[in-house]
Amino acid sequence: METFTISIANQDLVKQQPVTLVSAKNPMPLETIFLSNIDQAVCFAVETVFFFDLPPDKSSSTLGISLRVKQAVAEVLLGPYYFMAGRLRFNKQTNRLQLLCNNAGVLFVSATSRLRLKDLGNLSLPNSTFHHFVHRPGLYKSLDETALLTIQVTRFACGGFSIGFVTNHAILDGKSASEMFENLASICRGEGLQTKVIYNDRTSLKARNPLLISYPHKEYVKLNKKSSRASCFTAPEQSSPPRLIFSKIYTHKLYSFTPEMITTLRKKAMTRCSSFEAIVAHIWRARSKAIFTNLDDLSTVLFAVDIRSKISPPLPNGFAGNAIITAFADAKVVDLIEKPFSFCVEKIKEGRERITDEYARSVIDWLEVHRGFPATCNGTFYVSAWWKLGFNELDFGYGKPAHGGPVVSGNDEFVLLLSDAKCGDSGGGINVWLGLEPEKMKRLILHIFDI
Protein backbone atom coordinates (compact mmCIF):
# COMPACT_ATOMS: atom_id res chain seq x y z
CA MET A 1 0.00 0.00 0.00
CA GLU A 2 2.49 2.64 1.10
CA THR A 3 6.23 3.24 0.91
CA PHE A 4 8.37 5.51 3.01
CA THR A 5 7.88 9.24 3.36
CA ILE A 6 9.67 11.86 5.42
CA SER A 7 8.72 14.89 7.43
CA ILE A 8 9.90 18.20 5.98
CA ALA A 9 11.04 20.84 8.47
CA ASN A 10 11.63 24.59 8.28
CA GLN A 11 15.40 24.11 8.24
CA ASP A 12 15.15 22.07 5.03
CA LEU A 13 14.27 25.18 3.00
CA VAL A 14 15.34 28.78 2.65
CA LYS A 15 12.50 31.00 1.45
CA GLN A 16 12.88 34.50 0.10
CA GLN A 17 10.37 37.17 1.07
CA PRO A 18 7.15 37.09 -0.98
CA VAL A 19 7.01 39.39 -4.01
CA THR A 20 3.67 40.94 -4.96
CA LEU A 21 2.78 40.58 -8.66
CA VAL A 22 0.03 42.80 -10.07
CA SER A 23 -1.90 42.87 -13.32
CA ALA A 24 -1.10 45.49 -15.96
CA LYS A 25 -4.64 45.03 -17.30
CA ASN A 26 -6.71 45.43 -14.15
CA PRO A 27 -9.96 47.22 -15.09
CA MET A 28 -10.58 50.81 -14.04
CA PRO A 29 -12.78 51.77 -12.34
CA LEU A 30 -12.41 48.76 -10.06
CA GLU A 31 -14.65 45.84 -10.96
CA THR A 32 -16.71 43.82 -8.46
CA ILE A 33 -17.56 40.30 -9.61
CA PHE A 34 -20.68 38.42 -8.51
CA LEU A 35 -19.98 35.05 -6.89
CA SER A 36 -22.61 32.33 -7.31
CA ASN A 37 -24.09 30.29 -4.50
CA ILE A 38 -21.87 27.43 -5.63
CA ASP A 39 -18.81 29.69 -5.27
CA GLN A 40 -19.98 30.90 -1.87
CA ALA A 41 -20.25 27.35 -0.56
CA VAL A 42 -16.56 26.50 -1.12
CA CYS A 43 -14.61 29.40 0.35
CA PHE A 44 -11.43 27.65 1.43
CA ALA A 45 -7.81 27.32 0.37
CA VAL A 46 -6.66 24.55 -1.99
CA GLU A 47 -2.97 23.65 -2.01
CA THR A 48 -1.40 21.88 -4.99
CA VAL A 49 2.24 21.02 -5.66
CA PHE A 50 4.06 19.67 -8.71
CA PHE A 51 7.50 17.98 -8.54
CA PHE A 52 9.89 17.90 -11.51
CA ASP A 53 12.87 15.54 -11.50
CA LEU A 54 15.63 16.15 -14.04
CA PRO A 55 18.70 14.09 -15.02
CA PRO A 56 22.04 15.51 -13.76
CA ASP A 57 23.12 16.71 -17.21
CA LYS A 58 20.04 18.95 -17.44
CA SER A 59 19.75 20.09 -13.82
CA SER A 60 21.71 23.30 -14.40
CA SER A 61 19.07 24.45 -16.87
CA THR A 62 16.56 24.93 -14.04
CA LEU A 63 18.57 27.73 -12.41
CA GLY A 64 16.24 30.26 -14.04
CA ILE A 65 12.97 28.43 -13.44
CA SER A 66 11.90 30.80 -10.67
CA LEU A 67 12.42 33.90 -12.82
CA ARG A 68 10.72 32.21 -15.78
CA VAL A 69 7.56 31.46 -13.78
CA LYS A 70 7.55 34.88 -12.12
CA GLN A 71 7.78 36.71 -15.45
CA ALA A 72 5.15 34.47 -17.04
CA VAL A 73 2.70 35.32 -14.26
CA ALA A 74 3.38 39.05 -14.13
CA GLU A 75 3.72 39.74 -17.85
CA VAL A 76 1.17 37.39 -19.40
CA LEU A 77 -1.02 35.29 -17.07
CA LEU A 78 -2.37 38.22 -15.03
CA GLY A 79 -3.73 39.78 -18.21
CA PRO A 80 -6.76 37.49 -18.64
CA TYR A 81 -6.52 36.30 -15.03
CA TYR A 82 -6.43 39.83 -13.56
CA PHE A 83 -9.13 38.87 -11.06
CA MET A 84 -6.71 36.46 -9.35
CA ALA A 85 -4.89 39.57 -8.07
CA GLY A 86 -8.08 40.70 -6.36
CA ARG A 87 -9.49 40.00 -2.91
CA LEU A 88 -12.69 38.64 -1.44
CA ARG A 89 -14.97 41.14 0.25
CA PHE A 90 -18.05 40.58 2.39
CA ASN A 91 -21.02 42.73 1.42
CA LYS A 92 -23.06 43.41 4.56
CA GLN A 93 -26.06 44.61 2.56
CA THR A 94 -26.42 41.40 0.55
CA ASN A 95 -24.81 39.12 3.16
CA ARG A 96 -22.64 37.62 0.42
CA LEU A 97 -19.03 37.39 -0.60
CA GLN A 98 -17.92 39.36 -3.65
CA LEU A 99 -14.71 39.37 -5.68
CA LEU A 100 -13.18 42.84 -5.68
CA CYS A 101 -10.69 43.26 -8.51
CA ASN A 102 -8.51 45.75 -6.61
CA ASN A 103 -5.16 44.46 -7.96
CA ALA A 104 -3.84 43.83 -4.45
CA GLY A 105 -1.66 41.19 -6.05
CA VAL A 106 -0.58 37.59 -6.37
CA LEU A 107 2.19 36.49 -3.98
CA PHE A 108 5.29 34.85 -5.47
CA VAL A 109 8.03 33.11 -3.45
CA SER A 110 11.39 31.66 -4.51
CA ALA A 111 12.93 28.97 -2.31
CA THR A 112 15.84 26.54 -2.25
CA SER A 113 16.07 23.24 -0.43
CA ARG A 114 19.04 21.25 0.79
CA LEU A 115 17.09 18.08 0.04
CA ARG A 116 17.09 16.03 -3.14
CA LEU A 117 13.81 14.92 -4.66
CA LYS A 118 14.62 11.29 -3.91
CA ASP A 119 14.90 12.23 -0.24
CA LEU A 120 11.15 12.95 -0.21
CA GLY A 121 10.23 9.30 -0.63
CA ASN A 122 7.06 8.29 -2.45
CA LEU A 123 5.68 11.49 -3.97
CA SER A 124 2.35 9.76 -4.60
CA LEU A 125 1.84 9.35 -0.87
CA PRO A 126 0.11 12.46 0.53
CA ASN A 127 2.41 14.19 3.00
CA SER A 128 1.09 17.02 5.15
CA THR A 129 4.61 18.47 5.55
CA PHE A 130 4.70 19.20 1.82
CA HIS A 131 2.99 22.43 2.85
CA HIS A 132 6.54 23.78 3.03
CA PHE A 133 6.51 23.73 -0.77
CA VAL A 134 3.56 26.12 -1.03
CA HIS A 135 3.21 29.64 0.35
CA ARG A 136 0.30 29.99 2.73
CA PRO A 137 -0.96 33.57 2.53
CA GLY A 138 -1.35 33.94 6.28
CA LEU A 139 -3.52 32.26 8.90
CA TYR A 140 -4.38 35.45 10.75
CA LYS A 141 -5.06 37.88 7.93
CA SER A 142 -8.60 39.10 7.43
CA LEU A 143 -10.53 37.78 4.47
CA ASP A 144 -10.13 40.98 2.44
CA GLU A 145 -6.35 40.92 2.99
CA THR A 146 -5.76 37.32 1.94
CA ALA A 147 -4.22 36.63 -1.47
CA LEU A 148 -6.37 34.48 -3.76
CA LEU A 149 -3.32 33.00 -5.49
CA THR A 150 0.18 32.30 -4.22
CA ILE A 151 2.96 30.56 -6.15
CA GLN A 152 6.18 29.09 -4.75
CA VAL A 153 9.04 27.71 -6.82
CA THR A 154 11.46 25.53 -4.83
CA ARG A 155 14.73 24.31 -6.33
CA PHE A 156 16.23 21.13 -4.82
CA ALA A 157 19.87 20.19 -4.33
CA CYS A 158 19.65 17.69 -7.20
CA GLY A 159 18.55 20.35 -9.68
CA GLY A 160 14.92 19.26 -9.67
CA PHE A 161 12.23 21.69 -8.59
CA SER A 162 8.66 22.01 -7.40
CA ILE A 163 5.95 24.55 -8.14
CA GLY A 164 3.34 24.98 -5.43
CA PHE A 165 0.05 26.84 -5.72
CA VAL A 166 -2.49 28.02 -3.17
CA THR A 167 -5.81 29.03 -4.71
CA ASN A 168 -9.17 29.86 -3.21
CA HIS A 169 -11.88 27.40 -4.23
CA ALA A 170 -14.48 30.19 -4.26
CA ILE A 171 -12.72 31.63 -7.32
CA LEU A 172 -11.67 28.50 -9.24
CA ASP A 173 -12.97 24.94 -9.24
CA GLY A 174 -10.72 22.00 -10.12
CA LYS A 175 -11.23 22.28 -13.89
CA SER A 176 -10.72 26.04 -14.06
CA ALA A 177 -7.66 25.85 -11.76
CA SER A 178 -6.22 23.11 -13.97
CA GLU A 179 -6.78 25.29 -17.04
CA MET A 180 -4.98 28.19 -15.34
CA PHE A 181 -2.02 25.94 -14.50
CA GLU A 182 -1.97 24.71 -18.12
CA ASN A 183 -1.98 28.29 -19.39
CA LEU A 184 0.92 29.20 -17.11
CA ALA A 185 2.88 26.12 -18.21
CA SER A 186 2.25 26.97 -21.86
CA ILE A 187 3.53 30.52 -21.32
CA CYS A 188 6.67 29.14 -19.64
CA ARG A 189 7.26 26.88 -22.66
CA GLY A 190 7.10 29.94 -24.90
CA GLU A 191 3.80 28.91 -26.50
CA GLY A 192 1.59 31.63 -25.02
CA LEU A 193 -1.90 31.29 -23.59
CA GLN A 194 -3.85 28.18 -24.57
CA THR A 195 -7.17 29.71 -23.50
CA LYS A 196 -7.57 33.05 -25.24
CA VAL A 197 -10.69 34.19 -23.40
CA ILE A 198 -11.44 33.62 -19.71
CA TYR A 199 -15.14 33.92 -18.86
CA ASN A 200 -15.56 35.21 -15.34
CA ASP A 201 -19.21 36.27 -15.50
CA ARG A 202 -21.01 33.99 -13.06
CA THR A 203 -24.46 35.61 -13.26
CA SER A 204 -25.78 32.72 -15.38
CA LEU A 205 -25.63 30.69 -12.15
CA LYS A 206 -27.72 33.15 -10.13
CA ALA A 207 -30.69 31.87 -8.14
CA ARG A 208 -34.02 32.15 -9.95
CA ASN A 209 -36.68 34.73 -9.15
CA PRO A 210 -38.99 33.44 -7.90
CA LEU A 211 -37.06 30.59 -6.31
CA LEU A 212 -38.11 27.07 -7.24
CA ILE A 213 -36.71 24.28 -5.06
CA SER A 214 -37.88 21.16 -6.88
CA TYR A 215 -36.00 18.49 -4.89
CA PRO A 216 -35.29 17.81 -1.18
CA HIS A 217 -31.49 18.01 -1.65
CA LYS A 218 -30.59 15.71 1.20
CA GLU A 219 -27.04 15.75 -0.19
CA TYR A 220 -26.65 19.15 1.49
CA VAL A 221 -27.02 20.21 5.11
CA LYS A 222 -28.00 23.66 6.32
CA LEU A 223 -25.19 25.82 7.65
CA ASN A 224 -25.18 26.16 11.42
CA LYS A 225 -24.48 29.82 12.19
CA LYS A 226 -21.95 28.72 14.79
CA SER A 227 -20.30 26.20 12.49
CA SER A 228 -16.55 26.35 11.94
CA ARG A 229 -16.83 24.42 8.69
CA ALA A 230 -14.75 25.61 5.74
CA SER A 231 -17.69 27.08 3.88
CA CYS A 232 -19.32 29.95 2.44
CA PHE A 233 -21.68 32.66 3.30
CA THR A 234 -19.12 33.70 5.89
CA ALA A 235 -19.43 36.35 8.54
CA PRO A 236 -17.69 39.61 7.68
CA GLU A 237 -15.28 39.28 10.58
CA GLN A 238 -14.02 35.86 9.46
CA SER A 239 -10.28 35.64 8.94
CA SER A 240 -8.62 33.97 5.98
CA PRO A 241 -10.46 30.96 4.52
CA PRO A 242 -9.91 28.02 6.88
CA ARG A 243 -8.30 24.83 5.73
CA LEU A 244 -10.13 21.63 6.34
CA ILE A 245 -9.61 20.31 9.86
CA PHE A 246 -8.55 16.72 10.36
CA SER A 247 -9.23 14.46 13.32
CA LYS A 248 -6.25 13.09 15.19
CA ILE A 249 -8.15 9.92 16.11
CA TYR A 250 -8.29 8.82 12.48
CA THR A 251 -5.65 6.87 10.63
CA HIS A 252 -5.06 7.54 6.94
CA LYS A 253 -3.89 5.13 4.27
CA LEU A 254 -3.21 5.05 0.56
CA TYR A 255 -4.55 2.13 -1.46
CA SER A 256 -3.24 1.66 -5.01
CA PHE A 257 -5.46 0.24 -7.75
CA THR A 258 -3.62 -0.84 -10.87
CA PRO A 259 -5.09 -0.48 -14.36
CA GLU A 260 -5.73 -4.23 -14.33
CA MET A 261 -7.71 -3.95 -11.09
CA ILE A 262 -9.81 -1.12 -12.52
CA THR A 263 -10.50 -3.20 -15.63
CA THR A 264 -11.59 -6.13 -13.45
CA LEU A 265 -14.00 -3.90 -11.54
CA ARG A 266 -15.52 -2.56 -14.75
CA LYS A 267 -16.05 -6.10 -16.03
CA LYS A 268 -17.53 -7.10 -12.69
CA ALA A 269 -20.11 -4.31 -13.03
CA MET A 270 -21.82 -6.23 -15.85
CA THR A 271 -22.89 -2.90 -17.32
CA ARG A 272 -21.26 -0.12 -19.29
CA CYS A 273 -19.52 2.15 -16.79
CA SER A 274 -16.56 4.47 -16.40
CA SER A 275 -13.49 3.87 -14.26
CA PHE A 276 -14.79 6.55 -11.89
CA GLU A 277 -18.17 4.84 -11.48
CA ALA A 278 -16.53 1.46 -10.89
CA ILE A 279 -13.98 2.63 -8.32
CA VAL A 280 -16.49 4.80 -6.41
CA ALA A 281 -18.99 1.94 -6.28
CA HIS A 282 -16.27 -0.40 -5.00
CA ILE A 283 -15.04 2.02 -2.30
CA TRP A 284 -18.62 2.74 -1.22
CA ARG A 285 -19.36 -0.95 -0.80
CA ALA A 286 -16.09 -1.77 1.00
CA ARG A 287 -16.32 1.25 3.29
CA SER A 288 -19.93 0.46 4.17
CA LYS A 289 -18.90 -3.06 5.20
CA ALA A 290 -16.22 -1.57 7.44
CA ILE A 291 -18.12 1.18 9.24
CA PHE A 292 -21.74 0.02 9.60
CA THR A 293 -22.91 -2.59 12.10
CA ASN A 294 -26.65 -2.22 11.42
CA LEU A 295 -27.44 -3.65 8.00
CA ASP A 296 -30.65 -1.60 7.83
CA ASP A 297 -28.74 1.70 8.02
CA LEU A 298 -28.68 3.93 4.97
CA SER A 299 -25.24 4.42 3.43
CA THR A 300 -24.59 7.48 1.25
CA VAL A 301 -21.70 8.52 -0.97
CA LEU A 302 -21.32 12.05 -2.36
CA PHE A 303 -19.34 13.12 -5.41
CA ALA A 304 -18.96 16.13 -7.68
CA VAL A 305 -20.58 16.48 -11.09
CA ASP A 306 -19.53 19.14 -13.59
CA ILE A 307 -22.58 21.07 -14.84
CA ARG A 308 -20.84 23.07 -17.60
CA SER A 309 -22.55 21.08 -20.33
CA LYS A 310 -25.63 20.11 -18.32
CA ILE A 311 -27.22 23.51 -17.77
CA SER A 312 -29.05 25.53 -20.43
CA PRO A 313 -27.48 27.40 -22.06
CA PRO A 314 -24.19 25.53 -21.49
CA LEU A 315 -21.36 27.47 -19.86
CA PRO A 316 -18.73 28.69 -22.34
CA ASN A 317 -15.27 27.23 -22.70
CA GLY A 318 -12.89 29.05 -20.38
CA PHE A 319 -15.51 29.55 -17.64
CA ALA A 320 -13.50 30.38 -14.53
CA GLY A 321 -15.97 29.88 -11.68
CA ASN A 322 -17.29 26.87 -9.82
CA ALA A 323 -19.45 24.70 -12.06
CA ILE A 324 -19.71 21.57 -9.93
CA ILE A 325 -22.50 20.46 -7.64
CA THR A 326 -22.79 17.53 -5.29
CA ALA A 327 -24.40 14.33 -6.50
CA PHE A 328 -25.25 11.36 -4.31
CA ALA A 329 -26.05 7.67 -4.25
CA ASP A 330 -27.65 5.93 -1.29
CA ALA A 331 -28.82 2.44 -0.39
CA LYS A 332 -29.34 0.23 2.62
CA VAL A 333 -26.15 -1.43 3.77
CA VAL A 334 -27.74 -4.87 3.39
CA ASP A 335 -28.39 -4.20 -0.28
CA LEU A 336 -24.86 -2.96 -0.90
CA ILE A 337 -23.45 -6.11 0.68
CA GLU A 338 -25.82 -8.79 -0.59
CA LYS A 339 -26.78 -7.57 -4.05
CA PRO A 340 -24.44 -7.91 -7.04
CA PHE A 341 -21.76 -5.30 -7.61
CA SER A 342 -23.79 -4.11 -10.60
CA PHE A 343 -26.37 -2.75 -8.11
CA CYS A 344 -23.75 -0.44 -6.56
CA VAL A 345 -22.56 0.76 -9.96
CA GLU A 346 -26.10 1.46 -11.17
CA LYS A 347 -26.71 3.56 -8.05
CA ILE A 348 -23.63 5.66 -8.84
CA LYS A 349 -24.78 6.06 -12.44
CA GLU A 350 -28.25 7.11 -11.26
CA GLY A 351 -26.65 9.73 -9.05
CA ARG A 352 -24.75 11.24 -11.99
CA GLU A 353 -27.77 11.09 -14.32
CA ARG A 354 -29.92 12.85 -11.70
CA ILE A 355 -27.98 16.05 -12.36
CA THR A 356 -29.96 17.88 -15.03
CA ASP A 357 -30.41 21.59 -15.71
CA GLU A 358 -33.49 21.68 -13.47
CA TYR A 359 -31.74 19.79 -10.68
CA ALA A 360 -28.72 22.14 -10.80
CA ARG A 361 -30.99 25.21 -10.73
CA SER A 362 -32.87 23.71 -7.78
CA VAL A 363 -29.56 23.26 -5.89
CA ILE A 364 -28.66 26.91 -6.51
CA ASP A 365 -32.10 28.03 -5.26
CA TRP A 366 -31.80 25.75 -2.20
CA LEU A 367 -28.42 27.32 -1.36
CA GLU A 368 -29.97 30.78 -1.69
CA VAL A 369 -32.44 29.93 1.09
CA HIS A 370 -30.59 27.52 3.34
CA ARG A 371 -26.90 28.17 2.62
CA GLY A 372 -24.94 25.10 3.71
CA PHE A 373 -22.49 22.51 2.43
CA PRO A 374 -22.35 18.81 1.44
CA ALA A 375 -23.85 16.57 4.13
CA THR A 376 -20.81 14.54 5.18
CA CYS A 377 -22.09 13.15 8.46
CA ASN A 378 -23.43 9.88 9.91
CA GLY A 379 -21.12 7.77 7.81
CA THR A 380 -21.60 9.75 4.59
CA PHE A 381 -18.40 10.59 2.75
CA TYR A 382 -17.35 12.66 -0.28
CA VAL A 383 -15.25 11.32 -3.14
CA SER A 384 -13.03 13.90 -4.85
CA ALA A 385 -11.51 12.83 -8.18
CA TRP A 386 -8.21 14.74 -8.40
CA TRP A 387 -6.86 12.05 -10.71
CA LYS A 388 -9.13 13.29 -13.53
CA LEU A 389 -7.61 16.81 -13.61
CA GLY A 390 -4.61 15.86 -15.74
CA PHE A 391 -2.03 17.28 -13.37
CA ASN A 392 0.65 14.78 -14.37
CA GLU A 393 0.62 16.18 -17.91
CA LEU A 394 1.74 19.69 -16.92
CA ASP A 395 4.95 20.77 -18.67
CA PHE A 396 6.69 24.06 -17.80
CA GLY A 397 9.42 23.43 -20.35
CA TYR A 398 11.28 20.67 -18.49
CA GLY A 399 9.04 17.71 -19.20
CA LYS A 400 6.12 16.23 -17.30
CA PRO A 401 6.18 16.20 -13.48
CA ALA A 402 7.25 13.23 -11.44
CA HIS A 403 4.05 13.84 -9.55
CA GLY A 404 1.39 16.51 -9.07
CA GLY A 405 -1.44 16.62 -6.59
CA PRO A 406 -2.92 18.14 -3.45
CA VAL A 407 -1.13 18.88 -0.20
CA VAL A 408 -3.26 16.93 2.26
CA SER A 409 -3.04 15.34 5.64
CA GLY A 410 -6.25 13.41 5.09
CA ASN A 411 -9.82 14.55 5.67
CA ASP A 412 -11.97 12.26 7.75
CA GLU A 413 -15.03 12.69 5.54
CA PHE A 414 -13.29 12.86 2.16
CA VAL A 415 -11.86 10.14 -0.04
CA LEU A 416 -9.36 11.40 -2.61
CA LEU A 417 -8.78 9.67 -5.93
CA LEU A 418 -5.23 10.56 -6.94
CA SER A 419 -3.12 9.74 -9.97
CA ASP A 420 -0.59 6.97 -9.63
CA ALA A 421 2.87 8.40 -10.37
CA LYS A 422 3.93 4.99 -11.67
CA CYS A 423 1.13 4.95 -14.26
CA GLY A 424 0.57 8.64 -15.00
CA ASP A 425 -2.83 10.20 -15.61
CA SER A 426 -3.33 8.26 -18.84
CA GLY A 427 -2.06 4.97 -17.44
CA GLY A 428 -5.27 4.10 -15.63
CA GLY A 429 -3.87 3.54 -12.13
CA ILE A 430 -5.69 5.23 -9.24
CA ASN A 431 -4.48 5.86 -5.70
CA VAL A 432 -7.23 6.05 -3.07
CA TRP A 433 -6.47 8.15 0.02
CA LEU A 434 -8.89 7.91 2.94
CA GLY A 435 -9.17 8.15 6.69
CA LEU A 436 -11.03 6.02 9.23
CA GLU A 437 -10.90 5.24 12.91
CA PRO A 438 -8.21 2.58 13.50
CA GLU A 439 -10.58 -0.33 14.15
CA LYS A 440 -12.69 0.51 11.11
CA MET A 441 -9.56 0.82 8.99
CA LYS A 442 -8.57 -2.69 10.03
CA ARG A 443 -11.95 -3.93 8.83
CA LEU A 444 -11.66 -1.96 5.60
CA ILE A 445 -8.37 -3.68 4.77
CA LEU A 446 -10.28 -6.98 4.72
CA HIS A 447 -12.59 -5.69 1.98
CA ILE A 448 -10.80 -3.01 -0.03
CA PHE A 449 -9.00 -5.43 -2.33
CA ASP A 450 -11.86 -7.95 -2.54
CA ILE A 451 -12.20 -7.52 -6.27
Phi, psi and omega in degrees: 000305187231150172242180193292152173220164181235165178261124179274138181241166181304323184287352179278350181226153168239118182253135172281164178295144179300142175251135180269123179253130182242165181268134176281352184239026178294133184293146173230133358295167185302138182264141173245124186257130176294135175250130183289170176297330177292316176301313185301328187281356184227047181276085176205162183280142175238126184248127183227138180224142179240133180248134180237121181252127183241148175294154185306325183288348180246358186296328181293339182288347181270004181302329182260013185297322181297313180295321180299313181293316181301313180293322180298320179292308187291320189268337184232303189302317185283009168287287179291334180260036182304329183292341178289346175270003180273193181219153174283146178221139179266123179268110184292333180289318181263350182060040183223157171280146174230160175256110179266117181274073185264003177059035177292339169112155170265141180263131181237134182230134171257140182215156172232149180233143176282351182275158169260156181302323181293342177289343184278353179078214182283107182293338179288339183276115180307135185224113184298335181281357172291356176298341176295342182264007171234161178254110177281128189289355176127121184285338188246010175282151175289163184303318184281001175253353188272127179298141179273345178213127170234149181227132176232127174253122181243124177259131183265165184299334182277353183100345174289173182208167174230153173235119182247138180238143166238119178240164174257126185297336178295338183262322182227135169270185185300317182293315182289327175294317179299320178294322177294318177299318180296320177297316179297316179298319180296320177298316180296331177281354181086015184256001177075186181291135174279322180260112187283327182234127176256121181266114184245009177277113185257009185292342176292348178252022175291156173295152180282160176224107007281159178295148178218096179268105190267348185225159181288334178053056177287354175285350177243157175233143182295145181283121172287128183301337180262006184292147175256012182299150178284082183213143114054167164029049190279157176290150185296337182272001181298143176280197184303151184308126184288147172275156183297138185265137184246142181279137180282346182276353180268152171247145185239140182221156176249126178245126184260129177247118182285164175304324180294323179292320178296318178299319179298318179296320181294324176291323181294335182293336178060022177206157179294125181206161179272168175299321179300311181298321181292314184289323178294317178299319180294315180296318180301315181293312182295318180294321178298320177298326185279326190255339183261138175254335178263114184293344179271357177294154176267128178252135184229138173239138178249150177201159184273144173232130179282127183256010182306318182261357185266336181270164182237124355288157180299152176288146183287158172300141182087008177297129189265342187275190178279124180229040177232141172233166185274126173255166181212158169225139177219155180193159174293144182302320182300324180288321178298324184278316190268334181277162181299159179302330180301329178298315180296317181295317180298325178296319178296317180297320177298321179297320179290319182288341178294335184279098176247179176302313181296320180295317180297318179295323178295321176300314181298319178292322178298316179295330177297323182273312192258346188057203174112188188204170180303139189276071177271086179204163178056041177091351178285141181224163184243129178261125180244119189265074176296330185298340184273357186275354175074025185295331182279010176254359187288128184230113180267014180111002181234020181093174182288153182290153171294328176193149174215136180178187185284154169269110184223155169244005177099122177255132186301327187255005182241141171246125182258132173259112187246155177288148177269117183302333181286332184256333186080168183297327183269358185276346174094348179283144181229130172262131181251119181249122182210163180234142176211163171298148188309316182293322178290326177296321178299321179288324179298321181302332179288339187244338192296328179253019175279083186251000000 
